[in-house]
Amino acid sequence: MGRLGIFGGSFCPPHLGHRRAAVFFANALRLDRVLIIPAARPPLKKALWGACADDRMELCSLTFSGDSRAWISDIELRRAGPGFTADTLRQVGRDYPGQELFLLVGADQLAKFDQWKDWRKILKACVLVVLRRNDAALEMPEALEPFRDRVVLLEGFTPLEVSSTELRARLLAGEDVSPWMEPAALAYIKEKGLFTVPPETRGACRAILEPLLTEKRLAHCERVADAAMELARRCGADPHKAMLAGMLHDAAKNMPPHRQLELCERYGKPLKKGRTGAPPQSVWHAFAGEAFLALDCGVTDPDVLSAVRWHTTGHPGMTLLEEIIFVADLISADRCYPDVGRVRALAAGSLREASRYILRFIIAKARREGHQLYPASLDWYEEIKKA
């Protein structure tokens, strides 16, 4: 029986840190082969990341070519519809019968492994191998204790301190990434012009939003972007960031609630129903929007992400950009509620006056209708009502 490792990820782009992990994995467990499995990504990723499935397959081939044990697999890319790790393992078992399977995951995945779909079936199909950094403390979750013999903690790994997200940002900025990439892979990126379409362009924002939003909601996002840029120019903020946050603020608005909850969970900022201080469902989309943009769209600017997160509720200590998007959402050209003229006039003179007026309106309406109000909104109002 052979020993087969499984190493999956988006690999967008793959880098020398990935290769270092794969080599350590193979050596430590005396593996005969390691399957490098790029994950499937939605079509809109091409507009944002500039790399389709074929590009990522080729980049993986170039990055891992120095080790004959590494085999690049399109198992997830050729699968129709969404899939999970358990599905991938079943397919690997069919494609490579008689192999003992070892699944490599990062240390951050161990604590939440019992939240994975069919995690018991995964442990039945393979040995879970957790790659532990030299300085990382690992604790076996209680749920996994009965399966301890199916979990291997690999000690002593020294990672290359870089991520694909960081490399995409550096490539977009035209910075030198040669210390972290295989030369042949970097040459391929330059030859093909990959990772050159910045998510900060309005066209790329539309590419994100069109599959997700209704026509009316997309038009609203366009108008909020216009209003946000105008406010940014008046207030001395960055109009480009204002445009990006305004365009993307409602990216998760039309997603079903279960999808919004799943995004926040995957992002590490879960929303729990009924939790004291939890945001009402009507504002989940703002929190899910931040998670979606960071996890699935390659948006890395923390100012933009936080402006999307807080555009509905606000919070104490709002940044200028956050407040701009909060107000722009209520004064955009498509808005037609009774007080909109008053709010626009206030915003033209003072962003803070507009925020105070909007908060008073939101708080009064929620109390009048008996709706839950997010505590951070009340805290922000207390902070600014007399300022």
Tab-separated table of N, CA and C in Angstrom, residues 209-326:
chain	number	residue	atom	x	y	z
A	209	LEU	N	-20.565	42.106	-8.406
A	209	LEU	CA	-21.944	42.326	-7.983
A	209	LEU	C	-22.997	41.765	-8.924
A	210	GLU	N	-22.731	41.759	-10.223
A	210	GLU	CA	-23.771	41.379	-11.184
A	210	GLU	C	-24.342	39.983	-10.951
A	211	PRO	N	-23.517	38.973	-10.605
A	211	PRO	CA	-24.117	37.647	-10.352
A	211	PRO	C	-24.855	37.566	-9.014
A	212	LEU	N	-24.688	38.572	-8.152
A	212	LEU	CA	-25.183	38.485	-6.784
A	212	LEU	C	-26.428	39.307	-6.512
A	213	LEU	N	-26.568	40.441	-7.206
A	213	LEU	CA	-27.588	41.422	-6.840
A	213	LEU	C	-28.662	41.552	-7.912
A	214	THR	N	-29.825	42.018	-7.471
A	214	THR	CA	-30.862	42.381	-8.423
A	214	THR	C	-30.429	43.635	-9.168
A	215	GLU	N	-31.072	43.898	-10.279
A	215	GLU	CA	-30.732	45.093	-11.061
A	215	GLU	C	-30.941	46.360	-10.236
A	216	LYS	N	-32.006	46.389	-9.447
A	216	LYS	CA	-32.290	47.561	-8.617
A	216	LYS	C	-31.217	47.751	-7.553
A	217	ARG	N	-30.805	46.656	-6.920
A	217	ARG	CA	-29.782	46.757	-5.881
A	217	ARG	C	-28.438	47.163	-6.469
A	218	LEU	N	-28.096	46.673	-7.649
A	218	LEU	CA	-26.854	47.075	-8.302
A	218	LEU	C	-26.872	48.565	-8.620
A	219	ALA	N	-28.005	49.057	-9.097
A	219	ALA	CA	-28.125	50.497	-9.377
A	219	ALA	C	-27.949	51.312	-8.100
A	220	HIS	N	-28.479	50.803	-6.986
A	220	HIS	CA	-28.294	51.483	-5.698
A	220	HIS	C	-26.809	51.571	-5.342
A	221	CYS	N	-26.091	50.475	-5.524
A	221	CYS	CA	-24.654	50.484	-5.216
A	221	CYS	C	-23.909	51.510	-6.064
A	222	GLU	N	-24.272	51.627	-7.328
A	222	GLU	CA	-23.656	52.631	-8.207
A	222	GLU	C	-23.894	54.043	-7.653
A	223	ARG	N	-25.127	54.294	-7.217
A	223	ARG	CA	-25.463	55.634	-6.726
A	223	ARG	C	-24.787	55.922	-5.377
A	224	VAL	N	-24.661	54.892	-4.528
A	224	VAL	CA	-23.953	55.091	-3.262
A	224	VAL	C	-22.484	55.404	-3.522
A	225	ALA	N	-21.898	54.738	-4.510
A	225	ALA	CA	-20.507	55.034	-4.864
A	225	ALA	C	-20.361	56.490	-5.306
A	226	ASP	N	-21.290	56.973	-6.097
A	226	ASP	CA	-21.254	58.381	-6.533
A	226	ASP	C	-21.335	59.325	-5.332
A	227	ALA	N	-22.291	59.051	-4.438
A	227	ALA	CA	-22.467	59.911	-3.266
A	227	ALA	C	-21.244	59.860	-2.357
A	228	ALA	N	-20.664	58.659	-2.213
A	228	ALA	CA	-19.503	58.496	-1.339
A	228	ALA	C	-18.297	59.264	-1.885
A	229	MET	N	-18.094	59.230	-3.194
A	229	MET	CA	-16.969	59.970	-3.777
A	229	MET	C	-17.137	61.464	-3.575
A	230	GLU	N	-18.353	61.955	-3.723
A	230	GLU	CA	-18.598	63.383	-3.524
A	230	GLU	C	-18.346	63.776	-2.065
A	231	LEU	N	-18.832	62.983	-1.126
A	231	LEU	CA	-18.577	63.260	0.286
A	231	LEU	C	-17.087	63.189	0.603
A	232	ALA	N	-16.394	62.222	0.017
A	232	ALA	CA	-14.956	62.088	0.260
A	232	ALA	C	-14.215	63.335	-0.209
A	233	ARG	N	-14.592	63.852	-1.357
A	233	ARG	CA	-13.932	65.063	-1.855
A	233	ARG	C	-14.185	66.250	-0.924
A	234	ARG	N	-15.394	66.344	-0.400
A	234	ARG	CA	-15.717	67.455	0.505
A	234	ARG	C	-14.990	67.332	1.837
A	235	CYS	N	-14.827	66.096	2.312
A	235	CYS	CA	-14.317	65.867	3.670
A	235	CYS	C	-12.820	65.581	3.716
A	236	GLY	N	-12.183	65.522	2.554
A	236	GLY	CA	-10.754	65.263	2.529
A	236	GLY	C	-10.379	63.803	2.672
A	237	ALA	N	-11.294	62.904	2.322
A	237	ALA	CA	-10.998	61.465	2.347
A	237	ALA	C	-10.578	61.008	0.953
A	238	ASP	N	-10.207	59.748	0.839
A	238	ASP	CA	-9.749	59.188	-0.436
A	238	ASP	C	-10.966	58.823	-1.292
A	239	PRO	N	-11.218	59.549	-2.398
A	239	PRO	CA	-12.397	59.246	-3.225
A	239	PRO	C	-12.362	57.848	-3.823
A	240	HIS	N	-11.160	57.330	-4.088
A	240	HIS	CA	-11.039	56.013	-4.688
A	240	HIS	C	-11.524	54.931	-3.721
A	241	LYS	N	-11.098	55.039	-2.467
A	241	LYS	CA	-11.567	54.090	-1.451
A	241	LYS	C	-13.064	54.253	-1.220
A	242	ALA	N	-13.523	55.497	-1.257
A	242	ALA	CA	-14.951	55.742	-1.068
A	242	ALA	C	-15.756	55.091	-2.189
A	243	MET	N	-15.261	55.178	-3.416
A	243	MET	CA	-15.945	54.547	-4.541
A	243	MET	C	-16.016	53.038	-4.348
A	244	LEU	N	-14.887	52.439	-3.962
A	244	LEU	CA	-14.830	50.987	-3.801
A	244	LEU	C	-15.780	50.523	-2.699
A	245	ALA	N	-15.736	51.177	-1.546
A	245	ALA	CA	-16.613	50.781	-0.446
A	245	ALA	C	-18.075	51.033	-0.790
A	246	GLY	N	-18.340	52.142	-1.477
A	246	GLY	CA	-19.712	52.429	-1.876
A	246	GLY	C	-20.254	51.417	-2.861
A	247	MET	N	-19.449	51.031	-3.828
A	247	MET	CA	-19.889	50.029	-4.803
A	247	MET	C	-20.150	48.678	-4.143
A	248	LEU	N	-19.322	48.304	-3.190
A	248	LEU	CA	-19.363	46.946	-2.651
A	248	LEU	C	-20.112	46.817	-1.327
A	249	HIS	N	-20.668	47.906	-0.818
A	249	HIS	CA	-21.223	47.858	0.538
A	249	HIS	C	-22.360	46.861	0.686
A	250	ASP	N	-23.116	46.611	-0.375
A	250	ASP	CA	-24.253	45.690	-0.305
A	250	ASP	C	-23.990	44.374	-1.046
A	251	ALA	N	-22.735	43.979	-1.144
A	251	ALA	CA	-22.398	42.776	-1.918
A	251	ALA	C	-23.145	41.538	-1.434
A	252	ALA	N	-23.414	41.462	-0.126
A	252	ALA	CA	-24.079	40.270	0.426
A	252	ALA	C	-25.578	40.481	0.647
A	253	LYS	N	-26.121	41.593	0.187
A	253	LYS	CA	-27.496	41.965	0.514
A	253	LYS	C	-28.516	40.920	0.061
A	254	ASN	N	-28.338	40.362	-1.110
A	254	ASN	CA	-29.312	39.414	-1.639
A	254	ASN	C	-28.957	37.949	-1.363
A	255	MET	N	-27.909	37.720	-0.568
A	255	MET	CA	-27.569	36.347	-0.194
A	255	MET	C	-28.556	35.833	0.840
A	256	PRO	N	-28.917	34.550	0.807
A	256	PRO	CA	-29.813	34.006	1.832
A	256	PRO	C	-29.138	34.039	3.207
A	257	PRO	N	-29.938	34.124	4.269
A	257	PRO	CA	-29.364	34.234	5.621
A	257	PRO	C	-28.366	33.138	5.965
A	258	HIS	N	-28.643	31.905	5.557
A	258	HIS	CA	-27.708	30.824	5.912
A	258	HIS	C	-26.352	31.031	5.260
A	259	ARG	N	-26.342	31.611	4.063
A	259	ARG	CA	-25.078	31.898	3.378
A	259	ARG	C	-24.327	33.019	4.103
A	260	GLN	N	-25.051	34.027	4.578
A	260	GLN	CA	-24.425	35.115	5.319
A	260	GLN	C	-23.805	34.598	6.618
A	261	LEU	N	-24.526	33.726	7.298
A	261	LEU	CA	-23.992	33.146	8.537
A	261	LEU	C	-22.743	32.312	8.264
A	262	GLU	N	-22.781	31.529	7.177
A	262	GLU	CA	-21.638	30.680	6.840
A	262	GLU	C	-20.404	31.515	6.519
A	263	LEU	N	-20.583	32.613	5.805
A	263	LEU	CA	-19.452	33.488	5.474
A	263	LEU	C	-18.815	34.056	6.737
A	264	CYS	N	-19.637	34.545	7.660
A	264	CYS	CA	-19.107	35.127	8.889
A	264	CYS	C	-18.386	34.078	9.724
A	265	GLU	N	-18.931	32.867	9.731
A	265	GLU	CA	-18.288	31.767	10.458
A	265	GLU	C	-16.920	31.469	9.861
A	266	ARG	N	-16.864	31.374	8.546
A	266	ARG	CA	-15.606	31.058	7.871
A	266	ARG	C	-14.585	32.182	8.037
A	267	TYR	N	-15.075	33.390	8.202
A	267	TYR	CA	-14.203	34.556	8.351
A	267	TYR	C	-13.655	34.678	9.770
A	268	GLY	N	-14.200	33.878	10.685
A	268	GLY	CA	-13.749	33.944	12.071
A	268	GLY	C	-14.459	34.990	12.893
A	269	LYS	N	-15.547	35.569	12.363
A	269	LYS	CA	-16.354	36.544	13.099
A	269	LYS	C	-17.814	36.100	13.031
A	270	PRO	N	-18.139	34.990	13.704
A	270	PRO	CA	-19.470	34.401	13.539
A	270	PRO	C	-20.580	35.253	14.117
A	271	LEU	N	-21.756	35.147	13.516
A	271	LEU	CA	-22.966	35.789	14.021
A	271	LEU	C	-23.863	34.684	14.567
A	272	LYS	N	-24.257	34.792	15.812
A	272	LYS	CA	-25.063	33.759	16.439
A	272	LYS	C	-26.464	34.294	16.707
A	273	LYS	N	-27.470	33.548	16.265
A	273	LYS	CA	-28.850	33.932	16.518
A	273	LYS	C	-29.105	33.957	18.022
A	274	GLY	N	-29.774	35.005	18.468
A	274	GLY	CA	-30.186	35.072	19.858
A	274	GLY	C	-29.089	35.470	20.826
A	275	ARG	N	-27.885	35.660	20.355
A	275	ARG	CA	-26.796	36.048	21.243
A	275	ARG	C	-27.000	37.485	21.719
A	276	THR	N	-26.768	37.734	22.990
A	276	THR	CA	-26.902	39.097	23.504
A	276	THR	C	-25.977	40.026	22.738
A	277	GLY	N	-26.530	41.098	22.256
A	277	GLY	CA	-25.726	42.058	21.504
A	277	GLY	C	-25.514	41.684	20.063
A	278	ALA	N	-26.109	40.571	19.604
A	278	ALA	CA	-25.941	40.171	18.209
A	278	ALA	C	-26.723	41.105	17.302
A	279	PRO	N	-26.207	41.365	16.100
A	279	PRO	CA	-26.941	42.243	15.189
A	279	PRO	C	-28.217	41.583	14.694
A	280	PRO	N	-29.274	42.344	14.481
A	280	PRO	CA	-30.490	41.751	13.917
A	280	PRO	C	-30.246	41.269	12.502
A	281	GLN	N	-31.073	40.336	12.054
A	281	GLN	CA	-30.867	39.739	10.738
A	281	GLN	C	-30.879	40.775	9.627
A	282	SER	N	-31.581	41.866	9.825
A	282	SER	CA	-31.671	42.904	8.794
A	282	SER	C	-30.331	43.553	8.474
A	283	VAL	N	-29.353	43.397	9.369
A	283	VAL	CA	-28.042	44.013	9.111
A	283	VAL	C	-26.931	42.976	8.953
A	284	TRP	N	-27.297	41.689	8.933
A	284	TRP	CA	-26.265	40.671	8.743
A	284	TRP	C	-25.470	40.905	7.466
A	285	HIS	N	-26.138	41.409	6.439
A	285	HIS	CA	-25.479	41.524	5.132
A	285	HIS	C	-24.224	42.386	5.192
A	286	ALA	N	-24.186	43.362	6.111
A	286	ALA	CA	-23.003	44.216	6.216
A	286	ALA	C	-21.810	43.421	6.729
A	287	PHE	N	-22.032	42.603	7.740
A	287	PHE	CA	-20.961	41.783	8.304
A	287	PHE	C	-20.554	40.682	7.316
A	288	ALA	N	-21.557	40.070	6.681
A	288	ALA	CA	-21.268	39.043	5.686
A	288	ALA	C	-20.567	39.640	4.468
A	289	GLY	N	-20.893	40.891	4.148
A	289	GLY	CA	-20.247	41.552	3.014
A	289	GLY	C	-18.752	41.690	3.217
A	290	GLU	N	-18.353	42.097	4.424
A	290	GLU	CA	-16.921	42.186	4.719
A	290	GLU	C	-16.256	40.832	4.542
A	291	ALA	N	-16.891	39.788	5.094
A	291	ALA	CA	-16.319	38.445	5.002
A	291	ALA	C	-16.201	37.992	3.555
A	292	PHE	N	-17.237	38.208	2.767
A	292	PHE	CA	-17.241	37.800	1.361
A	292	PHE	C	-16.132	38.497	0.584
A	293	LEU	N	-16.001	39.805	0.776
A	293	LEU	CA	-14.992	40.557	0.030
A	293	LEU	C	-13.580	40.132	0.410
A	294	ALA	N	-13.360	39.873	1.698
A	294	ALA	CA	-12.024	39.484	2.153
A	294	ALA	C	-11.683	38.050	1.753
A	295	LEU	N	-12.642	37.142	1.910
A	295	LEU	CA	-12.364	35.729	1.672
A	295	LEU	C	-12.408	35.346	0.207
A	296	ASP	N	-13.357	35.897	-0.526
A	296	ASP	CA	-13.649	35.387	-1.861
A	296	ASP	C	-13.356	36.358	-2.995
A	297	CYS	N	-13.005	37.587	-2.664
A	297	CYS	CA	-12.850	38.578	-3.729
A	297	CYS	C	-11.485	39.241	-3.774
A	298	GLY	N	-10.601	38.915	-2.861
A	298	GLY	CA	-9.269	39.480	-2.911
A	298	GLY	C	-9.190	40.929	-2.474
A	299	VAL	N	-10.223	41.464	-1.812
A	299	VAL	CA	-10.159	42.829	-1.294
A	299	VAL	C	-9.375	42.799	0.015
A	300	THR	N	-8.305	43.559	0.073
A	300	THR	CA	-7.404	43.494	1.224
A	300	THR	C	-7.335	44.780	2.027
A	301	ASP	N	-7.870	45.880	1.499
A	301	ASP	CA	-7.764	47.170	2.170
A	301	ASP	C	-8.621	47.172	3.441
A	302	PRO	N	-8.004	47.274	4.629
A	302	PRO	CA	-8.790	47.224	5.874
A	302	PRO	C	-9.754	48.394	6.009
A	303	ASP	N	-9.419	49.543	5.425
A	303	ASP	CA	-10.327	50.697	5.495
A	303	ASP	C	-11.621	50.402	4.742
A	304	VAL	N	-11.487	49.825	3.570
A	304	VAL	CA	-12.657	49.497	2.754
A	304	VAL	C	-13.481	48.401	3.423
A	305	LEU	N	-12.814	47.378	3.918
A	305	LEU	CA	-13.531	46.275	4.560
A	305	LEU	C	-14.311	46.750	5.779
A	306	SER	N	-13.704	47.602	6.600
A	306	SER	CA	-14.411	48.072	7.795
A	306	SER	C	-15.560	49.007	7.415
A	307	ALA	N	-15.409	49.775	6.323
A	307	ALA	CA	-16.502	50.643	5.893
A	307	ALA	C	-17.714	49.824	5.445
A	308	VAL	N	-17.451	48.692	4.792
A	308	VAL	CA	-18.544	47.793	4.401
A	308	VAL	C	-19.180	47.183	5.649
A	309	ARG	N	-18.380	46.763	6.587
A	309	ARG	CA	-18.890	46.107	7.792
A	309	ARG	C	-19.835	47.007	8.586
A	310	TRP	N	-19.496	48.294	8.691
A	310	TRP	CA	-20.225	49.178	9.594
A	310	TRP	C	-21.187	50.120	8.885
A	311	HIS	N	-21.451	49.894	7.611
A	311	HIS	CA	-22.244	50.885	6.868
A	311	HIS	C	-23.701	50.935	7.305
A	312	THR	N	-24.198	49.892	7.963
A	312	THR	CA	-25.605	49.861	8.375
A	312	THR	C	-25.796	50.249	9.837
A	313	THR	N	-24.888	49.827	10.701
A	313	THR	CA	-25.080	50.036	12.139
A	313	THR	C	-24.263	51.190	12.703
A	314	GLY	N	-23.074	51.397	12.161
A	314	GLY	CA	-22.146	52.297	12.814
A	314	GLY	C	-21.611	51.677	14.101
A	315	HIS	N	-20.638	52.349	14.709
A	315	HIS	CA	-20.064	51.897	15.982
A	315	HIS	C	-19.284	53.048	16.572
A	316	PRO	N	-19.027	53.035	17.869
A	316	PRO	CA	-18.229	54.118	18.457
A	316	PRO	C	-16.850	54.201	17.808
A	317	GLY	N	-16.358	55.400	17.626
A	317	GLY	CA	-15.039	55.585	17.042
A	317	GLY	C	-15.000	55.382	15.545
A	318	MET	N	-16.094	55.677	14.869
A	318	MET	CA	-16.151	55.511	13.408
A	318	MET	C	-15.034	56.297	12.729
A	319	THR	N	-14.402	55.665	11.727
A	319	THR	CA	-13.428	56.378	10.911
A	319	THR	C	-14.167	57.276	9.921
A	320	LEU	N	-13.425	58.168	9.290
A	320	LEU	CA	-14.043	59.078	8.329
A	320	LEU	C	-14.659	58.308	7.172
A	321	LEU	N	-13.929	57.321	6.632
A	321	LEU	CA	-14.461	56.564	5.509
A	321	LEU	C	-15.698	55.772	5.922
A	322	GLU	N	-15.675	55.169	7.108
A	322	GLU	CA	-16.847	54.439	7.588
A	322	GLU	C	-18.071	55.347	7.661
A	323	GLU	N	-17.881	56.552	8.175
A	323	GLU	CA	-19.000	57.478	8.314
A	323	GLU	C	-19.489	57.963	6.955
A	324	ILE	N	-18.570	58.137	6.030
A	324	ILE	CA	-18.955	58.540	4.672
A	324	ILE	C	-19.879	57.507	4.038
A	325	ILE	N	-19.535	56.237	4.162
A	325	ILE	CA	-20.364	55.191	3.555
A	325	ILE	C	-21.694	55.071	4.294
A	326	PHE	N	-21.675	55.212	5.600
A	326	PHE	CA	-22.904	55.188	6.395
A	326	PHE	C	-23.889	56.257	5.897
